[in-house]
Coordinates of C-alpha atoms and ligand atoms in Angstrom, one line a residue:
Chain G
M134 CA 14.6 -1.5 13.8
P135 CA 13.1 0.1 10.7
K136 CA 15.6 2.5 9.3
A137 CA 15.1 6.2 8.5
K138 CA 15.0 7.1 4.9
P139 CA 18.0 9.3 4.3
R140 CA 17.1 12.6 2.8
R141 CA 17.7 12.9 -0.9
Q142 CA 20.8 14.6 -1.9
E143 CA 21.1 14.4 -5.6
A144 CA 23.8 17.1 -6.0
D145 CA 26.7 15.3 -4.5
D146 CA 25.9 12.2 -6.5
D147 CA 26.7 13.7 -9.9
A148 CA 30.4 12.9 -9.7
S149 CA 30.1 9.3 -8.9
S150 CA 27.1 8.5 -11.1
A151 CA 28.6 10.3 -14.1
A152 CA 31.7 8.2 -13.7
S153 CA 29.8 5.0 -14.0
Q154 CA 27.0 6.1 -16.3
T155 CA 27.0 3.0 -18.4
S156 CA 24.8 0.0 -17.5
F157 CA 26.1 -3.2 -16.1
S158 CA 25.2 -4.9 -19.3
Q159 CA 27.3 -2.7 -21.4
T160 CA 31.0 -3.3 -21.8
Q161 CA 32.4 0.2 -22.3
S162 CA 32.8 0.9 -18.6
N163 CA 34.3 -2.4 -17.8
T164 CA 37.9 -1.2 -17.9
Q165 CA 37.1 1.5 -15.4
A166 CA 35.1 -1.0 -13.3
E167 CA 37.9 -3.5 -13.4
R168 CA 40.3 -0.8 -12.2
A169 CA 37.9 0.0 -9.3
M170 CA 37.6 -3.7 -8.5
A171 CA 41.3 -4.1 -8.5
G172 CA 41.4 -1.5 -5.7
M173 CA 39.2 -3.7 -3.5
E174 CA 40.2 -6.6 -1.3
P175 CA 38.4 -9.8 -2.5
A176 CA 36.6 -10.0 0.9
E177 CA 35.4 -6.5 0.3
Q178 CA 34.2 -7.3 -3.2
E179 CA 32.3 -10.3 -1.7
R180 CA 30.8 -8.2 1.0
R181 CA 29.6 -5.4 -1.3
T182 CA 28.1 -8.0 -3.6
N183 CA 26.2 -9.7 -0.8
D184 CA 25.1 -6.4 0.5
L185 CA 23.8 -5.5 -2.9
V186 CA 21.9 -8.7 -3.2
Q187 CA 20.3 -8.0 0.2
Y188 CA 19.5 -4.5 -0.9
L189 CA 17.8 -5.7 -4.1
L190 CA 15.8 -8.3 -2.3
I191 CA 14.5 -5.8 0.3
M192 CA 13.8 -3.0 -2.2
D193 CA 12.1 -5.3 -4.6
Q194 CA 9.5 -6.3 -2.1
R195 CA 8.0 -2.9 -2.8
K196 CA 7.8 -3.6 -6.5
V197 CA 9.2 -0.2 -7.4
P198 CA 12.2 0.2 -9.7
I199 CA 15.5 0.4 -7.8
K200 CA 17.5 3.4 -8.9
K201 CA 21.2 3.0 -9.8
L202 CA 21.7 6.3 -7.9
D203 CA 20.4 4.8 -4.7
I204 CA 22.4 1.6 -5.1
N205 CA 25.6 3.6 -5.4
K206 CA 24.7 5.9 -2.5
Q207 CA 23.4 3.1 -0.1
V208 CA 25.6 0.1 -1.0
L209 CA 28.6 0.7 -3.2
K210 CA 29.5 4.3 -2.0
E211 CA 33.2 5.0 -2.6
H212 CA 33.3 1.9 -4.8
S213 CA 30.5 3.0 -7.1
K214 CA 32.8 2.9 -10.1
A215 CA 32.8 -0.9 -9.7
F216 CA 29.0 -0.9 -10.3
P217 CA 28.9 -2.8 -13.6
I218 CA 30.9 -5.7 -12.2
I219 CA 29.4 -5.9 -8.7
M220 CA 25.9 -5.6 -10.2
R221 CA 26.7 -8.5 -12.6
S222 CA 27.9 -10.8 -9.8
A223 CA 24.9 -9.8 -7.6
S224 CA 22.6 -10.7 -10.6
D225 CA 24.3 -14.0 -10.9
K226 CA 23.8 -14.7 -7.2
L227 CA 20.2 -13.8 -7.4
S228 CA 19.3 -15.9 -10.4
K229 CA 20.1 -19.5 -10.9
V230 CA 21.9 -20.1 -7.7
S231 CA 19.5 -18.7 -5.1
V232 CA 16.2 -17.0 -5.4
G233 CA 15.3 -17.5 -9.1
L234 CA 15.0 -13.8 -9.8
K235 CA 16.5 -12.0 -12.8
V236 CA 17.7 -8.4 -12.7
I237 CA 16.2 -6.3 -15.5
E238 CA 17.2 -2.8 -16.5
M239 CA 14.3 -0.5 -17.0
Q240 CA 14.6 1.2 -20.4
D241 CA 11.9 3.8 -20.4
N242 CA 13.7 6.1 -18.0
K243 CA 16.5 8.6 -18.3
Q244 CA 17.5 7.5 -14.9
K245 CA 18.9 4.0 -14.7
S246 CA 16.8 1.7 -12.6
Y247 CA 16.3 -2.0 -12.2
I248 CA 13.5 -4.5 -11.3
L249 CA 13.7 -8.1 -10.3
V250 CA 11.5 -10.5 -12.4
N251 CA 10.7 -14.1 -11.8
E252 CA 12.8 -16.7 -13.5
I253 CA 10.8 -19.7 -12.5
E254 CA 7.7 -20.8 -14.3
Q255 CA 4.6 -19.4 -12.7
T256 CA 1.8 -21.8 -12.0
S257 CA -1.7 -20.8 -11.0
E258 CA -1.0 -22.5 -7.7
S259 CA 2.2 -20.5 -7.0
Q260 CA 0.4 -17.3 -8.0
H261 CA -2.5 -18.2 -5.7
L262 CA 0.0 -18.6 -2.9
R263 CA 1.9 -15.4 -3.6
W264 CA -0.9 -13.0 -4.0
S265 CA -3.5 -11.5 -1.7
D266 CA -7.1 -11.3 -3.0
E267 CA -6.6 -7.7 -3.9
E268 CA -3.4 -8.5 -5.8
K269 CA -5.1 -11.3 -7.6
S270 CA -7.8 -8.9 -8.9
K271 CA -5.2 -6.4 -10.0
M272 CA -3.2 -9.1 -11.8
G273 CA -6.4 -10.1 -13.5
L274 CA -6.8 -6.5 -14.8
V275 CA -3.1 -6.5 -15.9
M276 CA -3.7 -9.6 -17.9
V277 CA -6.8 -8.1 -19.5
I278 CA -4.9 -5.0 -20.5
L279 CA -1.9 -6.9 -21.8
S280 CA -4.4 -8.9 -24.0
L281 CA -6.1 -5.8 -25.3
V282 CA -2.8 -4.2 -26.1
F283 CA -1.5 -7.3 -27.9
M284 CA -4.7 -7.9 -29.8
N285 CA -4.6 -4.2 -30.9
G286 CA -1.2 -4.6 -32.5
N287 CA 1.1 -4.1 -29.4
T288 CA 0.1 -0.6 -28.8
M289 CA -3.2 1.0 -27.7
K290 CA -4.4 4.6 -27.3
D291 CA -5.5 5.5 -23.8
S292 CA -8.9 6.6 -25.0
L293 CA -9.6 3.3 -26.6
L294 CA -8.3 1.4 -23.5
W295 CA -10.6 3.3 -21.2
H296 CA -13.5 2.9 -23.6
T297 CA -13.0 -0.9 -23.9
L298 CA -12.5 -1.3 -20.1
K299 CA -15.7 0.6 -19.5
K300 CA -17.6 -1.8 -21.8
M301 CA -16.2 -4.6 -19.6
G302 CA -17.5 -3.0 -16.5
V303 CA -14.3 -1.2 -15.3
D304 CA -15.3 2.4 -15.5
H305 CA -12.4 4.8 -15.1
E306 CA -14.8 7.7 -14.4
H307 CA -16.1 6.2 -11.2
Q308 CA -14.4 4.9 -8.1
H309 CA -14.1 1.2 -8.6
E310 CA -15.0 -1.1 -5.8
V311 CA -11.7 -3.1 -5.9
F312 CA -9.4 -0.9 -8.1
G313 CA -10.3 2.5 -6.7
D314 CA -9.1 5.1 -9.1
V315 CA -8.7 3.0 -12.2
K316 CA -6.8 5.6 -14.2
K317 CA -4.3 6.1 -11.5
L318 CA -3.8 2.4 -10.9
V319 CA -3.2 1.7 -14.6
M320 CA -1.1 4.8 -15.4
T321 CA 0.9 5.0 -12.2
E322 CA 1.1 1.7 -10.3
F323 CA 1.1 -0.7 -13.3
V324 CA 3.6 1.5 -15.1
R325 CA 5.9 1.8 -12.0
Q326 CA 5.8 -1.9 -11.5
G327 CA 6.9 -2.5 -15.0
Y328 CA 3.7 -4.2 -16.3
L329 CA 2.9 -1.4 -18.7
E330 CA 4.6 1.4 -20.6
C331 CA 2.7 4.6 -21.0
I332 CA 4.0 6.9 -23.6
K333 CA 2.7 10.5 -24.1
Q334 CA 1.9 11.2 -27.8
P335 CA 4.0 14.2 -28.9
N336 CA 2.1 17.5 -29.2
S337 CA -1.1 16.1 -28.0
D338 CA -3.5 18.5 -26.2
P339 CA -5.2 17.4 -24.1
P340 CA -2.4 14.8 -23.5
A341 CA -3.0 11.4 -25.2
F342 CA -1.1 8.3 -24.4
D343 CA -0.1 5.0 -26.0
F344 CA 0.1 1.9 -23.9
K345 CA 2.6 -0.9 -24.5
W346 CA 3.8 -3.9 -22.6
G347 CA 6.3 -3.0 -19.9
Q348 CA 9.6 -4.6 -19.1
R349 CA 8.2 -6.9 -16.4
S350 CA 5.4 -8.2 -18.6
K351 CA 7.9 -9.0 -21.4
Q352 CA 9.9 -11.1 -19.0
E353 CA 7.2 -12.7 -17.0
T354 CA 4.7 -13.6 -19.7
T355 CA 4.7 -14.4 -23.4
K356 CA 2.5 -13.5 -26.3
R357 CA 1.6 -17.2 -26.6
K358 CA 0.3 -17.2 -23.0
V359 CA -1.7 -14.0 -23.6
L360 CA -3.2 -15.3 -26.8
Q361 CA -4.1 -18.6 -25.1
F362 CA -5.9 -16.5 -22.5
V363 CA -7.8 -14.6 -25.2
C364 CA -8.7 -17.8 -27.0
K365 CA -10.1 -19.2 -23.8
V366 CA -12.3 -16.2 -23.4
Y367 CA -13.6 -16.2 -27.0
E368 CA -13.5 -20.0 -27.4
K369 CA -11.3 -19.8 -30.5
E370 CA -8.2 -21.4 -31.8
P371 CA -5.0 -19.2 -31.6
Q372 CA -4.4 -19.6 -35.4
Q373 CA -7.7 -17.9 -36.1
W374 CA -6.2 -14.6 -35.0
T375 CA -4.0 -14.4 -38.1
S376 CA -1.9 -11.3 -37.5
Q377 CA -1.5 -12.0 -33.8
W378 CA -0.5 -15.5 -34.5
Q379 CA 2.2 -14.3 -37.0
D380 CA 3.4 -11.8 -34.4
L381 CA 3.6 -14.5 -31.8
L382 CA 5.6 -16.8 -34.0
Q383 CA 8.0 -14.0 -34.9
S384 CA 8.5 -13.1 -31.2
E385 CA 9.4 -16.7 -30.5
G386 CA 11.8 -16.9 -33.4
T387 CA 13.9 -14.1 -32.1
P388 CA 15.4 -13.8 -28.6
N389 CA 13.6 -11.2 -26.5
G390 CA 11.3 -10.9 -29.5
N391 CA 9.0 -8.4 -27.9
A392 CA 11.0 -5.4 -29.2
Chain L
M857 CA 24.7 -22.0 -3.8
K858 CA 24.5 -25.3 -2.0
G859 CA 21.5 -27.5 -2.5
I860 CA 19.1 -24.8 -3.7
R861 CA 16.4 -26.2 -6.0
R862 CA 13.4 -24.6 -7.8
S863 CA 11.2 -25.7 -4.9
H864 CA 13.3 -23.6 -2.5
Q865 CA 13.1 -20.6 -4.8
M866 CA 9.4 -20.7 -5.0
F867 CA 9.3 -20.9 -1.2
I868 CA 11.5 -17.9 -0.8
Q869 CA 9.6 -15.9 -3.4
C870 CA 6.4 -16.5 -1.7
F871 CA 7.9 -15.2 1.5
M872 CA 9.1 -12.2 -0.4
S873 CA 5.6 -11.3 -1.6
R874 CA 3.8 -12.1 1.5
G875 CA 6.2 -11.2 4.3
F876 CA 4.6 -13.4 7.0
L877 CA 2.9 -16.7 7.0
D878 CA 1.3 -18.7 9.8
A879 CA 2.2 -22.3 10.4
K880 CA -0.7 -23.7 8.4
E881 CA 0.2 -21.5 5.4
V882 CA 3.8 -22.6 5.6
K883 CA 2.8 -26.3 5.5
H884 CA 0.5 -25.6 2.6
L885 CA 3.2 -23.7 0.8
Y886 CA 5.8 -26.5 1.3
K887 CA 3.4 -29.1 -0.1
S888 CA 2.7 -26.9 -3.1
C889 CA 6.4 -26.3 -3.7
C890 CA 7.2 -30.0 -3.5
E891 CA 4.3 -30.9 -5.9
T892 CA 5.1 -28.2 -8.4
F893 CA 8.7 -29.2 -8.8
G894 CA 8.5 -32.9 -8.2
D895 CA 10.2 -33.0 -4.8
A896 CA 9.4 -35.8 -2.5
Y897 CA 6.5 -35.0 -0.2
L898 CA 6.4 -37.7 2.5
A899 CA 3.1 -39.2 3.7
D900 CA 4.4 -39.7 7.2
E901 CA 3.8 -36.4 9.2
E902 CA 6.7 -36.7 11.5
E903 CA 9.1 -37.5 8.7
R904 CA 7.7 -34.7 6.6
R905 CA 8.1 -32.2 9.4
K906 CA 11.8 -33.1 9.6
L907 CA 12.1 -32.7 5.9
L908 CA 10.5 -29.3 6.1
L909 CA 12.9 -28.2 8.8
E910 CA 15.8 -29.3 6.6
F911 CA 14.2 -27.5 3.6
V912 CA 14.1 -24.2 5.6
L913 CA 17.6 -24.8 6.9
T914 CA 18.9 -25.1 3.4
I915 CA 17.3 -21.8 2.5
N916 CA 18.6 -20.1 5.6
N917 CA 22.1 -21.4 5.1
N918 CA 22.1 -19.8 1.7
L919 CA 20.3 -16.6 2.6
R920 CA 22.5 -15.9 5.6
Q921 CA 25.3 -14.5 3.4
F922 CA 22.8 -11.8 2.4
H923 CA 22.0 -11.1 6.1
M924 CA 18.5 -12.5 5.7
E925 CA 16.6 -15.6 7.0
I926 CA 13.2 -17.1 7.5
K927 CA 12.6 -16.9 11.2
K928 CA 9.9 -18.2 13.5
G929 CA 8.0 -16.0 15.9
V930 CA 5.3 -16.5 18.4
S931 CA 2.2 -14.3 18.6
E932 CA 1.7 -12.6 22.0
E933 CA -2.0 -12.7 21.3
D934 CA -2.5 -16.5 21.2
G935 CA 0.8 -18.2 21.2
S936 CA 0.4 -19.2 17.5
N937 CA 3.6 -19.6 15.4
F938 CA 4.3 -17.5 12.4
Y939 CA 7.2 -17.2 10.1
G940 CA 8.7 -14.3 8.3
L941 CA 11.6 -13.4 6.0
V942 CA 13.6 -11.0 8.1
N943 CA 16.7 -8.8 7.8
M944 CA 19.4 -9.8 10.3
S945 CA 21.8 -7.0 9.7
D946 CA 21.7 -3.7 11.3
N947 CA 24.0 -1.9 8.9
N948 CA 23.5 0.9 6.5
I949 CA 22.0 -1.3 3.8
T950 CA 18.7 -1.9 5.6
R951 CA 18.5 1.9 6.0
L952 CA 16.4 2.2 3.0
A953 CA 14.4 -0.9 3.6
S954 CA 11.6 1.0 5.1
D955 CA 10.1 4.2 3.9
Y956 CA 10.3 6.1 7.1
T957 CA 11.8 9.6 7.6
T958 CA 14.0 10.2 10.6
N959 CA 11.2 12.0 12.3
E960 CA 8.8 9.2 11.8
L961 CA 11.4 6.8 13.1
E962 CA 11.8 8.9 16.2
L963 CA 8.1 8.7 16.9
F964 CA 8.2 4.9 16.4
K965 CA 11.1 4.6 18.9
K966 CA 9.1 6.7 21.4
I967 CA 6.1 4.3 20.9
V968 CA 8.3 1.3 21.4
E969 CA 9.8 2.9 24.6
F970 CA 6.3 3.7 25.9
I971 CA 5.2 0.1 25.3
V972 CA 8.3 -1.4 26.9
V973 CA 8.9 1.0 29.8
E974 CA 5.7 2.8 30.7
S975 CA 2.9 0.5 29.7
A976 CA 1.9 -2.4 31.9
T977 CA -0.3 -3.9 29.1
G978 CA 2.2 -3.8 26.2
E979 CA 0.0 -1.3 24.5
I980 CA -0.4 2.4 23.8
G981 CA -3.5 4.4 23.1
S982 CA -3.8 6.7 20.1
I983 CA -4.2 9.7 22.3
E984 CA -0.9 8.9 24.0
V985 CA 0.7 8.6 20.6
V986 CA -0.5 12.1 19.7
N987 CA 1.0 13.3 23.0
L988 CA 4.3 11.6 22.1
T989 CA 4.4 13.7 18.9
E990 CA 4.7 16.8 21.0
K991 CA 8.0 15.5 22.4
L992 CA 9.6 15.2 19.0
D993 CA 12.3 17.7 18.0
R994 CA 10.5 18.4 14.7
R995 CA 6.7 18.9 14.7
M996 CA 4.4 16.2 13.3
S997 CA 0.7 16.9 12.8
K998 CA -2.0 14.6 14.2
N999 CA -2.8 13.7 10.6
D1000 CA 0.8 12.7 9.8
A1001 CA 1.0 10.6 12.9
E1002 CA -2.2 8.8 12.0
N1003 CA -0.9 8.2 8.5
L1004 CA 2.3 6.8 9.9
I1005 CA 0.4 4.5 12.2
N1006 CA -1.5 3.1 9.2
R1007 CA 1.6 2.6 7.2
M1008 CA 3.4 0.9 10.1
E1009 CA 0.4 -1.4 10.6
E1010 CA 0.5 -2.4 6.9
D1011 CA 4.2 -3.1 7.2
K1012 CA 3.4 -5.2 10.4
W1013 CA 5.6 -3.1 12.7
I1014 CA 2.6 -2.5 14.9
R1015 CA -0.8 -4.0 15.5
V1016 CA -3.9 -1.8 16.0
K1017 CA -7.0 -3.1 17.7
Q1018 CA -9.8 -1.0 18.9
G1019 CA -7.6 2.1 19.0
R1020 CA -4.9 0.3 21.1
I1021 CA -1.5 -0.1 19.5
S1022 CA 0.9 -2.9 20.3
L1023 CA 4.0 -4.3 18.5
G1024 CA 3.3 -6.3 15.3
T1025 CA 4.6 -9.5 14.0
R1026 CA 7.6 -7.9 12.2
A1027 CA 8.6 -6.0 15.3
I1028 CA 8.4 -9.2 17.4
L1029 CA 10.7 -11.0 15.0
E1030 CA 13.2 -8.2 14.3
L1031 CA 13.2 -6.0 17.4
E1032 CA 13.5 -8.5 20.3
Q1033 CA 17.3 -8.1 20.5
Y1034 CA 17.0 -4.3 20.1
I1035 CA 14.5 -4.0 22.9
L1036 CA 16.4 -6.3 25.3
S1037 CA 19.6 -4.4 24.8
V1038 CA 18.2 -0.9 24.9
Y1039 CA 15.8 -1.5 27.8
P1040 CA 17.5 -4.2 29.9
D1041 CA 15.8 -3.0 33.1
S1042 CA 12.3 -2.7 31.8
A1043 CA 12.1 -5.5 29.2
T1044 CA 10.8 -8.7 30.8
I1045 CA 11.5 -12.2 29.8
C1046 CA 8.6 -14.7 30.0
N1047 CA 9.2 -17.2 32.8
L1048 CA 8.0 -20.1 30.7
C1049 CA 9.1 -19.6 27.1
N1050 CA 12.1 -17.2 27.8
K1051 CA 11.1 -14.8 25.1
L1052 CA 10.5 -11.1 25.4
C1053 CA 7.1 -10.6 27.1
L1054 CA 5.3 -7.4 26.5
K1055 CA 1.7 -8.5 26.9
G1056 CA 1.0 -10.9 29.7
Q1057 CA 0.3 -11.4 33.4
T1058 CA 2.6 -10.4 36.3
C1059 CA 3.0 -12.0 39.7
G1060 CA 1.6 -9.9 42.6
S1061 CA 4.7 -10.1 44.7
C1062 CA 7.7 -10.7 42.4
D1063 CA 8.6 -9.6 38.9
C1064 CA 7.7 -12.9 37.3
K1065 CA 5.8 -12.4 34.0
L1066 CA 4.0 -14.8 31.7
H1067 CA 2.5 -14.5 28.3
F1068 CA -1.2 -15.1 28.3
H1069 CA -0.8 -18.2 26.2
C1070 CA 2.1 -19.4 28.4
A1071 CA -0.1 -18.9 31.5
S1072 CA -2.8 -20.9 29.8
R1073 CA -0.4 -23.7 29.1
L1074 CA 1.3 -23.6 32.5
F1075 CA -1.7 -23.5 34.7
R1076 CA -4.0 -25.7 32.6
G1077 CA -6.1 -27.8 34.9
Q1078 CA -4.7 -26.4 38.1
D1079 CA -7.1 -25.4 40.9
E1080 CA -4.6 -23.2 42.8
P1081 CA -2.0 -21.8 40.4
K1082 CA 1.1 -20.4 42.0
C1083 CA 3.9 -18.2 40.7
P1084 CA 6.4 -20.4 39.0
K1085 CA 9.4 -18.3 39.8
A1086 CA 11.9 -20.1 42.0
G1087 CA 11.5 -19.0 45.7
C1088 CA 8.2 -17.1 45.1
G1089 CA 5.3 -19.5 45.0
E1090 CA 2.7 -16.7 45.6
I1091 CA -0.9 -17.5 44.6
W1092 CA -1.4 -16.4 40.9
S1093 CA -4.1 -13.8 41.3
H1094 CA -5.2 -13.5 37.7
D1095 CA -7.9 -15.3 35.9
I1096 CA -6.3 -18.1 33.9
P1097 CA -6.7 -17.1 30.3
N1098 CA -7.8 -19.4 27.6
R1099 CA -5.4 -18.1 25.0
D1100 CA -3.3 -21.1 24.1
V1101 CA -3.9 -21.7 20.4
T1102 CA -3.3 -25.4 20.8
M1103 CA -6.3 -25.5 23.2
R1104 CA -8.7 -23.6 21.1
S1105 CA -11.1 -25.0 18.5
T1106 CA -9.9 -25.0 15.0
A1107 CA -12.9 -23.0 14.0
V1108 CA -11.7 -20.0 16.1
E1109 CA -8.2 -20.4 14.6
Q1110 CA -9.6 -20.4 11.1
E1111 CA -11.8 -17.4 11.7
D1112 CA -8.6 -15.6 12.9
R1113 CA -6.8 -16.5 9.8
H1114 CA -9.5 -15.3 7.6
S1115 CA -9.8 -11.9 9.2
R1116 CA -6.0 -11.6 8.9
T1117 CA -6.1 -12.5 5.2
R1118 CA -8.8 -9.9 4.6
K1119 CA -6.7 -7.2 6.2
R1120 CA -3.6 -8.0 4.3
K1121 CA -2.8 -5.1 2.0
L1122 CA -0.5 -4.5 -0.9
R1123 CA 2.9 -3.3 0.2
H1124 CA 3.5 -0.8 -2.5
Ligands
ZN1324 ZN1 5.9 -17.0 27.2
ZN1325 ZN1 6.1 -14.3 42.0

């Protein structure tokens, strides 16, 4: 049976979420989390962990960030102080051992939320199998935008992006045959899914935005892959793009080098 | 986890993105997973089938701790097999799994009840759905109801064809137990395949019911088909349908598959 969506009740959450405000990757809250874990039977710890894995797997199918608030409310409940530890073991279970997915914390939000990104190497074949025709077109557009942003020095003004896309035949001013409302797709859907980050420029009126790679893109693709894509389009060698090539080497020299 | 390899992971992830796959797609996916990660892909079809079963079993043995599994279902339309990654638990966790409000869920329950209890054809018309909204405790506009039907169709809870609504693939996989336990008197089991039967043919003198594809299979080549229920034996008064997918030409099956692919939508 599909289940009803419980009505939002943010107010009564404050106590529990404030108590476990730190992320599962940080250590400050560990003592508190350890205390909370100690108060649980091992079987209960196991049960909550498995429930959390199921919850993450189900929620991720919608490709929308999963809020920490909701995890505490729906899964951990009275044990929400144990969040950092249970989240860590759920992440472990999700990754190497089972599904090949990695839990990533979204950073561009005041509210803590998580997405699952792929840990296994994507081949064109596996992407072909996973995506519908509509999704394939959208992923093509994502790849083009990631390339544009990277080639532009890792950030791109929205006006320039729209202008460039328009020259490529994707006009944000008109309803697109496949993408519909292009602006909405890029600024809302791609951002929500973690492919892009869209940052409002301070004091801009009318509002102007900067686009950067989102968390999911940083995990699921590399600058090398994107540059290879661009080279294929322009029939050039990667080294011919001097500054991008340097940027790429730098990113590969440091772990998580997209920062 | 026991025995999980990269090939299994790619298989699971594909189910996560797609939700449901038909038998042909599953075979294709299996081949692709094996080839991508260097697993043995046997030439002998029978041996390969066994290995695929084992492959899915390994996945299910591991997913079960998370109350999920890859499960096989049979389409009431044509008897074709399909497979889906489904939630086996009915606890609080799945509560958020679907984006439905309490009121929307009430309407869906009423639709299921109508299909199981009132309808002889396993369907409900859109006008009847609008009538059902009037029985809800909290009002729902005609627009909202139509919106809900669209969303539920995308999520495969229901199937809409020419304005007639029946239960979709997800519902058939996940709701069979629910329906049998909530409506034990109205829900009928198919005499041939022993699965819940909503759409099918009923005997003229007893309560025996058969899926269309099961009737095709059972009565194939018979001049005078009779009710198969023990002690009945009444002449089967329906036209024998030609709905068994194994009897139909591949061309039809492929056309079916394509139209389904076209209709598949993003689940955002
Ligand atoms: Zn049957
Ligand atoms: Zn009979």
